[in-house]
Coordinates of C-alpha atoms in Angstrom, one line a residue:
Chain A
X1 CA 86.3 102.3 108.9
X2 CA 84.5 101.9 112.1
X3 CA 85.5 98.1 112.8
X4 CA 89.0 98.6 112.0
X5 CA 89.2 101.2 114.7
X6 CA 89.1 98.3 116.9
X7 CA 92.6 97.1 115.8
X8 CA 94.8 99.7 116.8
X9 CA 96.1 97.5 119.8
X10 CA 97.6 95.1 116.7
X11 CA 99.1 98.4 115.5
X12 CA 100.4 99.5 119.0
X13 CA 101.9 95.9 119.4
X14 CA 104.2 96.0 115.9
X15 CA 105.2 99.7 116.6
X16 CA 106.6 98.4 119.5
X17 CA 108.0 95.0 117.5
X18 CA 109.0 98.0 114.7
X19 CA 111.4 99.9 117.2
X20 CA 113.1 96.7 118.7
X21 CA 113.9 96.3 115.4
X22 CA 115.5 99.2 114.6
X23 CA 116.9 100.0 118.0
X24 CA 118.4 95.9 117.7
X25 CA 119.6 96.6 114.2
X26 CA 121.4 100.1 114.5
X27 CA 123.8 98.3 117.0
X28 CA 124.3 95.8 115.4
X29 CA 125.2 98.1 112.2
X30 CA 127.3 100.6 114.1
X31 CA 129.4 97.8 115.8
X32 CA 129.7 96.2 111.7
X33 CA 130.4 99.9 110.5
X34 CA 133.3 100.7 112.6
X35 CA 134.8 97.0 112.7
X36 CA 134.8 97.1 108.5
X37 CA 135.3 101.0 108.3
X38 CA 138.3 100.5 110.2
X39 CA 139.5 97.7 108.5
X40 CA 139.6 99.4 105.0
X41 CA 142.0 101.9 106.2
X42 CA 144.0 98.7 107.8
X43 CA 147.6 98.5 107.1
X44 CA 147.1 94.7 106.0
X45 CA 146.3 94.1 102.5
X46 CA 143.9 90.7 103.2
X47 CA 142.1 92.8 106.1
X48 CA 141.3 95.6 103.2
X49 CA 140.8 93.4 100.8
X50 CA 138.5 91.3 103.0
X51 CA 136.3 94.3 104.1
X52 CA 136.1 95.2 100.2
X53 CA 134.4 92.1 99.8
X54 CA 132.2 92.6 102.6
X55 CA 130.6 95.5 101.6
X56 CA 130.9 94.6 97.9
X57 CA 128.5 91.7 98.8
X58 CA 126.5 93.7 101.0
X59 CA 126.1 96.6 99.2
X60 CA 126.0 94.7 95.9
X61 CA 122.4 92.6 96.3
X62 CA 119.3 93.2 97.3
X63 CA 118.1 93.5 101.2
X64 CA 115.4 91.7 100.4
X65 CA 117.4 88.4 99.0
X66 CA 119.9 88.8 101.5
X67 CA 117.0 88.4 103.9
X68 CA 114.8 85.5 102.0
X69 CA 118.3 83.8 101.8
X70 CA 119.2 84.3 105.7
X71 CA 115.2 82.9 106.0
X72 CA 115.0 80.0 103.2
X73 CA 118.8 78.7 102.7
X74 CA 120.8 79.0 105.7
X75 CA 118.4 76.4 108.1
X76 CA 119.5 73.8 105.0
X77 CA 122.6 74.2 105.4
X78 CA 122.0 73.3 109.6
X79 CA 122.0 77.1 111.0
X80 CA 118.6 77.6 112.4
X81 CA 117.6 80.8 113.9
X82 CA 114.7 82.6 114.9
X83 CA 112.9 84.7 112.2
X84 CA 113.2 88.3 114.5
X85 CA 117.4 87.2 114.6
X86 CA 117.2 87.1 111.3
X87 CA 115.5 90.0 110.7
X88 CA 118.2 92.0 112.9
X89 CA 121.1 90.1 111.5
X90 CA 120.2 91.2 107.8
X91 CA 119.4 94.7 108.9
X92 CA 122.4 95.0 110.6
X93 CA 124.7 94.0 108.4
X94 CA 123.3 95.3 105.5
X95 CA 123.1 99.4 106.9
X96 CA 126.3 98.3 108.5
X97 CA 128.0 98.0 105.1
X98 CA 126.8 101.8 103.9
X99 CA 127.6 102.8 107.4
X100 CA 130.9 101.4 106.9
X101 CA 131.9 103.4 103.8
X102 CA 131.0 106.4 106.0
X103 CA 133.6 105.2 108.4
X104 CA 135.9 104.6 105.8
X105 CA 135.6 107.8 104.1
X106 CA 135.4 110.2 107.3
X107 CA 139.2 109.0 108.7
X108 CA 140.6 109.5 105.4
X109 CA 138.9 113.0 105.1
X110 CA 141.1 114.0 108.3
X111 CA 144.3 115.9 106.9
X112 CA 147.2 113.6 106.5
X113 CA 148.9 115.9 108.7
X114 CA 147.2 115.7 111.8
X115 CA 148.6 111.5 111.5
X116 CA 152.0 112.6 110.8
X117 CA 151.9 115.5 113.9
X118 CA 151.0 112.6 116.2
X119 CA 152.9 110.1 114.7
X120 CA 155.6 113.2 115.7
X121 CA 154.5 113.2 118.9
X122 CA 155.0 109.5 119.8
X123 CA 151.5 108.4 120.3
X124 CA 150.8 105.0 119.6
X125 CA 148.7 103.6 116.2
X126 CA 145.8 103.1 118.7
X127 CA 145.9 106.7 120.5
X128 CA 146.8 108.3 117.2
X129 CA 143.1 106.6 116.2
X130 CA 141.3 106.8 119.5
X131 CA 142.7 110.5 120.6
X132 CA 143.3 112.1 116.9
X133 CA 142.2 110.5 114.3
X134 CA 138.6 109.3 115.7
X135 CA 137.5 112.9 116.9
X136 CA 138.0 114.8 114.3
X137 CA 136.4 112.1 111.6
X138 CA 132.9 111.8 114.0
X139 CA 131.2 114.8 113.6
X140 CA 132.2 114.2 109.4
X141 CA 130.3 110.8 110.1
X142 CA 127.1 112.3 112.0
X143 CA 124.8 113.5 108.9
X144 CA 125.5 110.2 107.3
X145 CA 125.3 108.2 110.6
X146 CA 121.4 109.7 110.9
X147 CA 120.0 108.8 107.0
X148 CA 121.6 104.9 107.3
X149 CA 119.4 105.3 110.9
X150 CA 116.5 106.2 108.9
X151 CA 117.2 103.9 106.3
X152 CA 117.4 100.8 108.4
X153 CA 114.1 101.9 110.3
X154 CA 112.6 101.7 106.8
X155 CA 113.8 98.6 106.1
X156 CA 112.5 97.0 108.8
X157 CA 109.1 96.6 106.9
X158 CA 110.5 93.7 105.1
X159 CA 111.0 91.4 107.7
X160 CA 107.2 91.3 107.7
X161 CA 107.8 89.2 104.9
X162 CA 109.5 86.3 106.9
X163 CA 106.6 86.1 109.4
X164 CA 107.1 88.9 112.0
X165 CA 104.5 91.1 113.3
X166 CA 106.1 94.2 112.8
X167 CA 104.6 97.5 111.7
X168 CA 103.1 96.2 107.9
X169 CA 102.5 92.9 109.3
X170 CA 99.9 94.0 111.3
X171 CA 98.6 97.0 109.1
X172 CA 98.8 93.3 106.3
X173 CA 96.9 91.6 109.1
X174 CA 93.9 94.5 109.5
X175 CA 93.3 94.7 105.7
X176 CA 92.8 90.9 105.7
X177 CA 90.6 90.8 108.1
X178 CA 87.8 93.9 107.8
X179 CA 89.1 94.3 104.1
X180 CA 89.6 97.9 105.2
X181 CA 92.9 99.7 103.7
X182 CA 92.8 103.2 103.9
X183 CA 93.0 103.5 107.6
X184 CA 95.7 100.4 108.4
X185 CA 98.1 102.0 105.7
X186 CA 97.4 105.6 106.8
X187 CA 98.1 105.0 110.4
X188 CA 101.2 103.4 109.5
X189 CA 102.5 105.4 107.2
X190 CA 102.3 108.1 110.0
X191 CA 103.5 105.8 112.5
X192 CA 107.0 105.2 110.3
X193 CA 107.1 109.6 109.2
X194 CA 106.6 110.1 113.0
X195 CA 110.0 107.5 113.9
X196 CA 111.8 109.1 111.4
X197 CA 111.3 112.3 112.5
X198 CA 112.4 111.3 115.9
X199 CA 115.1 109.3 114.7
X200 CA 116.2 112.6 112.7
X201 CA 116.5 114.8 115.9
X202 CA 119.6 113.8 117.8
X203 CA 121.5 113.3 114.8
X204 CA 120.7 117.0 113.9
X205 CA 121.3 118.4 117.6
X206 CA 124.5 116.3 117.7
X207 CA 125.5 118.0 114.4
X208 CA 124.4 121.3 115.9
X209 CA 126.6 120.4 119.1
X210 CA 130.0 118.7 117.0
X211 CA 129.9 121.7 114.5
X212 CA 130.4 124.3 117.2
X213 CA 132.5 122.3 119.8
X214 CA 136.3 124.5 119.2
X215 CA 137.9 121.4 118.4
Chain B
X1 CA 122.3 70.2 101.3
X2 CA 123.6 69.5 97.4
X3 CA 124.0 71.8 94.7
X4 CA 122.8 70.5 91.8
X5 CA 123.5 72.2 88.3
X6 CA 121.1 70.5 86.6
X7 CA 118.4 72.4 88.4
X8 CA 120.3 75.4 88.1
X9 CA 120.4 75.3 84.5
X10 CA 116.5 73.9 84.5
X11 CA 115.2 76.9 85.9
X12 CA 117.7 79.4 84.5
X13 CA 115.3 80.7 81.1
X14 CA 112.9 81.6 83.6
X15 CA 115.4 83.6 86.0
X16 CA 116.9 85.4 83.2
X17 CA 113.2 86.9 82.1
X18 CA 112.9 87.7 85.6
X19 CA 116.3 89.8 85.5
X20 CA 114.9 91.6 82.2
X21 CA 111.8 92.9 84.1
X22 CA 114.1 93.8 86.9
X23 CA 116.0 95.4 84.4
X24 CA 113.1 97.3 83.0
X25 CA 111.2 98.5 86.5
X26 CA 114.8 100.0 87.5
X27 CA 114.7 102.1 83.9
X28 CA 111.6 102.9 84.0
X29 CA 111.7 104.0 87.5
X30 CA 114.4 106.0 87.1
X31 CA 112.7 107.9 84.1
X32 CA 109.6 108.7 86.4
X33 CA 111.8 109.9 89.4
X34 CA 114.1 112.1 87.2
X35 CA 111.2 113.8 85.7
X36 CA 109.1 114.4 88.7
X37 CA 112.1 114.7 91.3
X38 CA 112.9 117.8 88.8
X39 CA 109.1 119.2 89.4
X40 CA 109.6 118.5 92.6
X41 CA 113.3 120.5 92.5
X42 CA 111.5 123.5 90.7
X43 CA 108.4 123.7 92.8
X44 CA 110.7 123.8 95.9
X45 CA 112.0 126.8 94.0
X46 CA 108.8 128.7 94.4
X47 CA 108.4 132.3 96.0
X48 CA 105.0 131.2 97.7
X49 CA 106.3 129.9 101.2
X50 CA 102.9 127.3 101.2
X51 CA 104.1 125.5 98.1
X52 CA 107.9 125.1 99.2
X53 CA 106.6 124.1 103.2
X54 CA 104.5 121.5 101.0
X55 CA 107.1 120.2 98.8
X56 CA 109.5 120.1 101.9
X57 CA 106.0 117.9 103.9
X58 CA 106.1 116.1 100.6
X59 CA 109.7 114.8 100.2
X60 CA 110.1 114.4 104.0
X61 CA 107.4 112.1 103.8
X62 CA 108.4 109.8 100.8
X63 CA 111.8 109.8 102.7
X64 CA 110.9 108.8 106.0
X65 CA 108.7 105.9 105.4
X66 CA 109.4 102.3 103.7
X67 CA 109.1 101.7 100.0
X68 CA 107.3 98.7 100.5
X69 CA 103.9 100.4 102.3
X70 CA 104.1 102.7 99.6
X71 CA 103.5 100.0 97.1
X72 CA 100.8 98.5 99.4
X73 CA 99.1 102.0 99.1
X74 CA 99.2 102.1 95.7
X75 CA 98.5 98.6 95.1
X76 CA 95.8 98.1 97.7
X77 CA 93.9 101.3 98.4
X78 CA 94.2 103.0 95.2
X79 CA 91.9 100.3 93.9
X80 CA 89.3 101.2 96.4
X81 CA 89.2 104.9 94.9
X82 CA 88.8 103.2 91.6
X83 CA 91.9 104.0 90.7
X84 CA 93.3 99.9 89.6
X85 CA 97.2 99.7 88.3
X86 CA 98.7 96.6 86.5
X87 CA 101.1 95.8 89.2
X88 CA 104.1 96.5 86.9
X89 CA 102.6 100.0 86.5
X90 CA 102.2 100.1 90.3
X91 CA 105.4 98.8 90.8
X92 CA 107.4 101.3 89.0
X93 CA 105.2 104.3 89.5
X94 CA 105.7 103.6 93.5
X95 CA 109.7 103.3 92.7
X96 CA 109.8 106.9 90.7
X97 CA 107.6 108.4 93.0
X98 CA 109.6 107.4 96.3
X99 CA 113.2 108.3 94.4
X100 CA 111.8 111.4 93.2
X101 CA 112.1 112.6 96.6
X102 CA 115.6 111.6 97.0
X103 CA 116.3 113.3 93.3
X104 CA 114.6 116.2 94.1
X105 CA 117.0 116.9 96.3
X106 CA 120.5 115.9 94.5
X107 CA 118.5 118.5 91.8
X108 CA 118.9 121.3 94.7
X109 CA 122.0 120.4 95.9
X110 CA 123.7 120.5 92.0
X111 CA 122.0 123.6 91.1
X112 CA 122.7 125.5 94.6
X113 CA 126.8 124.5 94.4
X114 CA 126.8 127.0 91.6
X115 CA 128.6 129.8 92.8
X116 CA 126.0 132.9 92.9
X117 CA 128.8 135.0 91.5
X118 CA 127.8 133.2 88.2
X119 CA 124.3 134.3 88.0
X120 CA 125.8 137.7 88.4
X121 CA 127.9 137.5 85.9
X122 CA 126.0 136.4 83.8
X123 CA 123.8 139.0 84.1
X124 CA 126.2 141.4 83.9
X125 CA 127.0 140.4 80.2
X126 CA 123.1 140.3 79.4
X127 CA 122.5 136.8 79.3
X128 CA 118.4 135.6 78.5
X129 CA 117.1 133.5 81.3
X130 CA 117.4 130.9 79.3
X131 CA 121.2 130.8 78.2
X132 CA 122.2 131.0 81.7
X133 CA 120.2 128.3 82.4
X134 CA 121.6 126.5 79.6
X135 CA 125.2 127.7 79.1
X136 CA 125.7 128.3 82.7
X137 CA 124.3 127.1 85.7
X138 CA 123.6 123.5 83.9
X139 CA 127.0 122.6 82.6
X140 CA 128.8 123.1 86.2
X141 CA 125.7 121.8 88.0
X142 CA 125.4 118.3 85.7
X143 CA 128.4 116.8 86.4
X144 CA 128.2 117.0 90.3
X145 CA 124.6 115.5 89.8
X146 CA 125.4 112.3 87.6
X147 CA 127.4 110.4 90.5
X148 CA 124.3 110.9 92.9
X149 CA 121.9 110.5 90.5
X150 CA 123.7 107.2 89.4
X151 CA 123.5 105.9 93.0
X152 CA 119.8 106.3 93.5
X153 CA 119.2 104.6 89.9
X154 CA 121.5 101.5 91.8
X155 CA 119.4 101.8 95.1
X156 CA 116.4 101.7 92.9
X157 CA 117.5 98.5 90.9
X158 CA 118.2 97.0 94.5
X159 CA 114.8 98.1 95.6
X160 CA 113.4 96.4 92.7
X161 CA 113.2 93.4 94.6
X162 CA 109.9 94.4 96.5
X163 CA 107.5 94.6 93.1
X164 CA 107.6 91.0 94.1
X165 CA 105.2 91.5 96.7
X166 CA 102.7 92.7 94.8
X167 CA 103.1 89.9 92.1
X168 CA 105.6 91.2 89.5
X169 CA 107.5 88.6 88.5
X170 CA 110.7 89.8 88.8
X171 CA 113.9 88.1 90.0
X172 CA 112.6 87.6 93.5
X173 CA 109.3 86.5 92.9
X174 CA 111.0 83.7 90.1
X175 CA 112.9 82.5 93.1
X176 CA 109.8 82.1 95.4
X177 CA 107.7 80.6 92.7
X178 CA 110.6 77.9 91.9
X179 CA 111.0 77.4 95.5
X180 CA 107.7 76.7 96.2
X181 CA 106.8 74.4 93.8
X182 CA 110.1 72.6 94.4
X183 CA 110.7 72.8 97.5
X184 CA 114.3 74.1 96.7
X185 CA 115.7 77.4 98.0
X186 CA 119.5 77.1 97.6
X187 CA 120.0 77.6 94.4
X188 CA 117.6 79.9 93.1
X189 CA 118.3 82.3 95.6
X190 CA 121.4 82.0 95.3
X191 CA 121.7 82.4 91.9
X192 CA 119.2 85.6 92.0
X193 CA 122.3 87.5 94.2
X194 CA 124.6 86.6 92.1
X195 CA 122.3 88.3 88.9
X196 CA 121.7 91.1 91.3
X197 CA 125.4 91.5 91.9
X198 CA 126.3 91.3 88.3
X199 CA 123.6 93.7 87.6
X200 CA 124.9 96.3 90.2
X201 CA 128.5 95.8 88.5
X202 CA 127.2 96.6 85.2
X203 CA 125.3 99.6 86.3
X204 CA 128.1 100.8 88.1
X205 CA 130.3 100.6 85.0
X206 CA 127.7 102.4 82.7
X207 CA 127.6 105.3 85.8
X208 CA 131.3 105.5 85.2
X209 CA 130.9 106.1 81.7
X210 CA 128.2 108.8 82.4
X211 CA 130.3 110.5 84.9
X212 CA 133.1 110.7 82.3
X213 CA 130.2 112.1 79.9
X214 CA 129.3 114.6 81.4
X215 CA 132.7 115.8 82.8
X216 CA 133.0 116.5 79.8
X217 CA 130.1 119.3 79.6
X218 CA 132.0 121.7 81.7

């Protein structure tokens, strides 16, 4: 107990590897969520279809292959990258793909009217989306914007398994080396209730905030 | 890089054993996070305010950190309370209990869309505690619960994947153990998405069948 006390710079160094991660990651998912969300509601049947697919694929295996595959496969077929890339590539586009049905399913949640009024009023496809559309299907995304946030945090544990010194990496590294485990774990199991808690919060005072706003 | 079938079909027996213990760690995860996401669901029910703060401490908790240092927990520090787990025991005992926290709540969520109105009624015609429970509040609660309920058993069957890290030899760890004794990546990994996609399709089929089911309860 006492010798692993010792460590908790190694802990202190992946939290701080944990929240690139996640901080990486979520844009990289929020840039994938709208690009697909909006591209299932796209007037262009290979555009739907081809976002279908996406998040089919996405949605349909497991993060973990996804990411072993990213790691083991792609440098054979020539594309080398960095393991922490990889790790924020598979993140990101997997949460980006349940992100994306969010999208998807907040705009068609906003009355069909409200298109047809400003279709009425002459506004463009991309004002109708940007001025209309958009606003009203936000604060509908919120609540399911923060759990994908939360979700992707979790997952970042996995990339320990291609070789980064994230979070379980280093609580991995402590066991091995004083054959401790009660106090790596512990720690980091607070470490990850603590992010999520703070991840949590400004999706709840947003929702607080886009609940009330007389829109 | 080649594809070479040969392989593919050299290693397939193997991969397809790997897909039935995938298989049966989602199932039998699923059975342990139905039955203690409910006691979860009914202790959150309780009139003592210190056993539904600790429930809410508890689900928060298994929500807001990763599956995979829960197995660690279970698989590494339990021993050292002498508590030691077969991994597949591990593995799907840390799967039920981190879902349970996600059913709990679908639980809450079905029961509480029940309009209140009903409980009054059904008091009003001098139903027992029990046929409300059974004639009432259930059958409109149910069927908004299967298609949530559905969708954690899928995440679960995704989630799978990590009992490979502490040595279950599921679809994953077949992969890695092919790949490292040779030296070939492609197409085991490959071909474990693809079983994992065809597994997702299938369960998504048999969830459309349940939801159908139990529409059918109202």
């Amino acid at each position: 107990m006492q010798e692993s006390l010792g460590y908790y710079g190694l802990i202190l160094q992946g939290l701080w590897v944990t929240v690139q991660l996640t901080v990486a990651g979520c844009l990289l998912a929020a840039l994938v969520a709208f690009a697909i969300g909006l591209g299932g509601v796209s007037r262009a049947w290979p555009v739907r279809l081809a976002c279908r697919f996406y998040t089919l694929f996405f949605r349909g295996t497991s993060s973990l292959v996804q990411l072993f595959w990213a790691f083991y496969v792609l440098p054979q077929m020539g594309v080398e990258l960095s393991p922490m890339l990889v790790g924020i590539a598979v993140l990101g586009l997997n949460v980006g793909s349940y992100a994306a049905e969010v999208v998807r399913a907040a705009i068609l949640a906003v009355p069909r009217e409200q298109s047809e009024a400003a279709v009425a009023i002459n506004l463009t496809r991309w004002q109708r989306m940007r001025y209309v559309i958009l606003p009203q299907a936000l604060p509908l995304m919120l609540p399911s914007f923060g759990n994908n946030v939360v979700e992707l945090m979790k997952m970042t544990a996995i990339v320990s398994l291609i070789t980064i010194n994230e979070l379980t990496a280093q609580a991995q590294a402590i066991r091995s080396a004083t054959g401790d485990t009660l106090m790596p774990y512990l720690a980091i199991l607070i470490l990850y209730y603590l992010l999520s808690l703070v991840l949590t919060a400004p999706v709840k005072w947003l929702e607080k905030r886009g609940s009330t706003s007389p829109r | 890089m080649t594809w070479d079938w040969q392989f593919v079909w050299s290693f397939m027996p193997t991969l397809l054993e790997g897909a039935w213990l995938t298989v049966l760690a989602t199932v039998v995860g699923t059975v342990i996070a139905l039955l203690l996401g409910a006691v979860l669901a009914v202790a959150g029910y309780s009139r003592y305010r210190l056993v539904r703060g600790a429930i809410a401490f508890v689900v928060q908790f298994l929500r807001g950190t990763p599956l995979l240092v829960q197995l660690y927990v279970i698989f590494f520090v339990l021993p050292d309370i002498g508590i030691v787990l077969p991994a597949f025991l591990a593995g799907v005992i840390g799967l039920g209990v981190h879902y349970s926290a996600y059913l709990a709540e679908v639980y809450r969520a079905g029961i509480d869309s029940v309009d209140r109105g009903q409980w009054d009624a059904s008091t009003a015609i001098n139903l027992s505690r029990r046929q409300v429970w059974l004639h009432v509040i259930l059958p409109q609660a149910i069927p908004k619960m299967v298609p949530p309920l559905g969708n954690y058993s899928i995440g679960m069957l995704k989630e799978s994947a990590l009992l490979s890290t502490i040595s279950v030899f599921e679809l994953v760890a077949r992969a890695q153990a092919i790949g490292n004794e040779t030296y070939r990546f492609t197409e085991p990994l490959t071909l474990v998405g693809l079983s994992f996609l065809t597994l997702t399709i299938i369960f998504t089929l048999l969830l459309r069948l349940a939801e159908r089911k139990a529409e059918g309860l109202r």
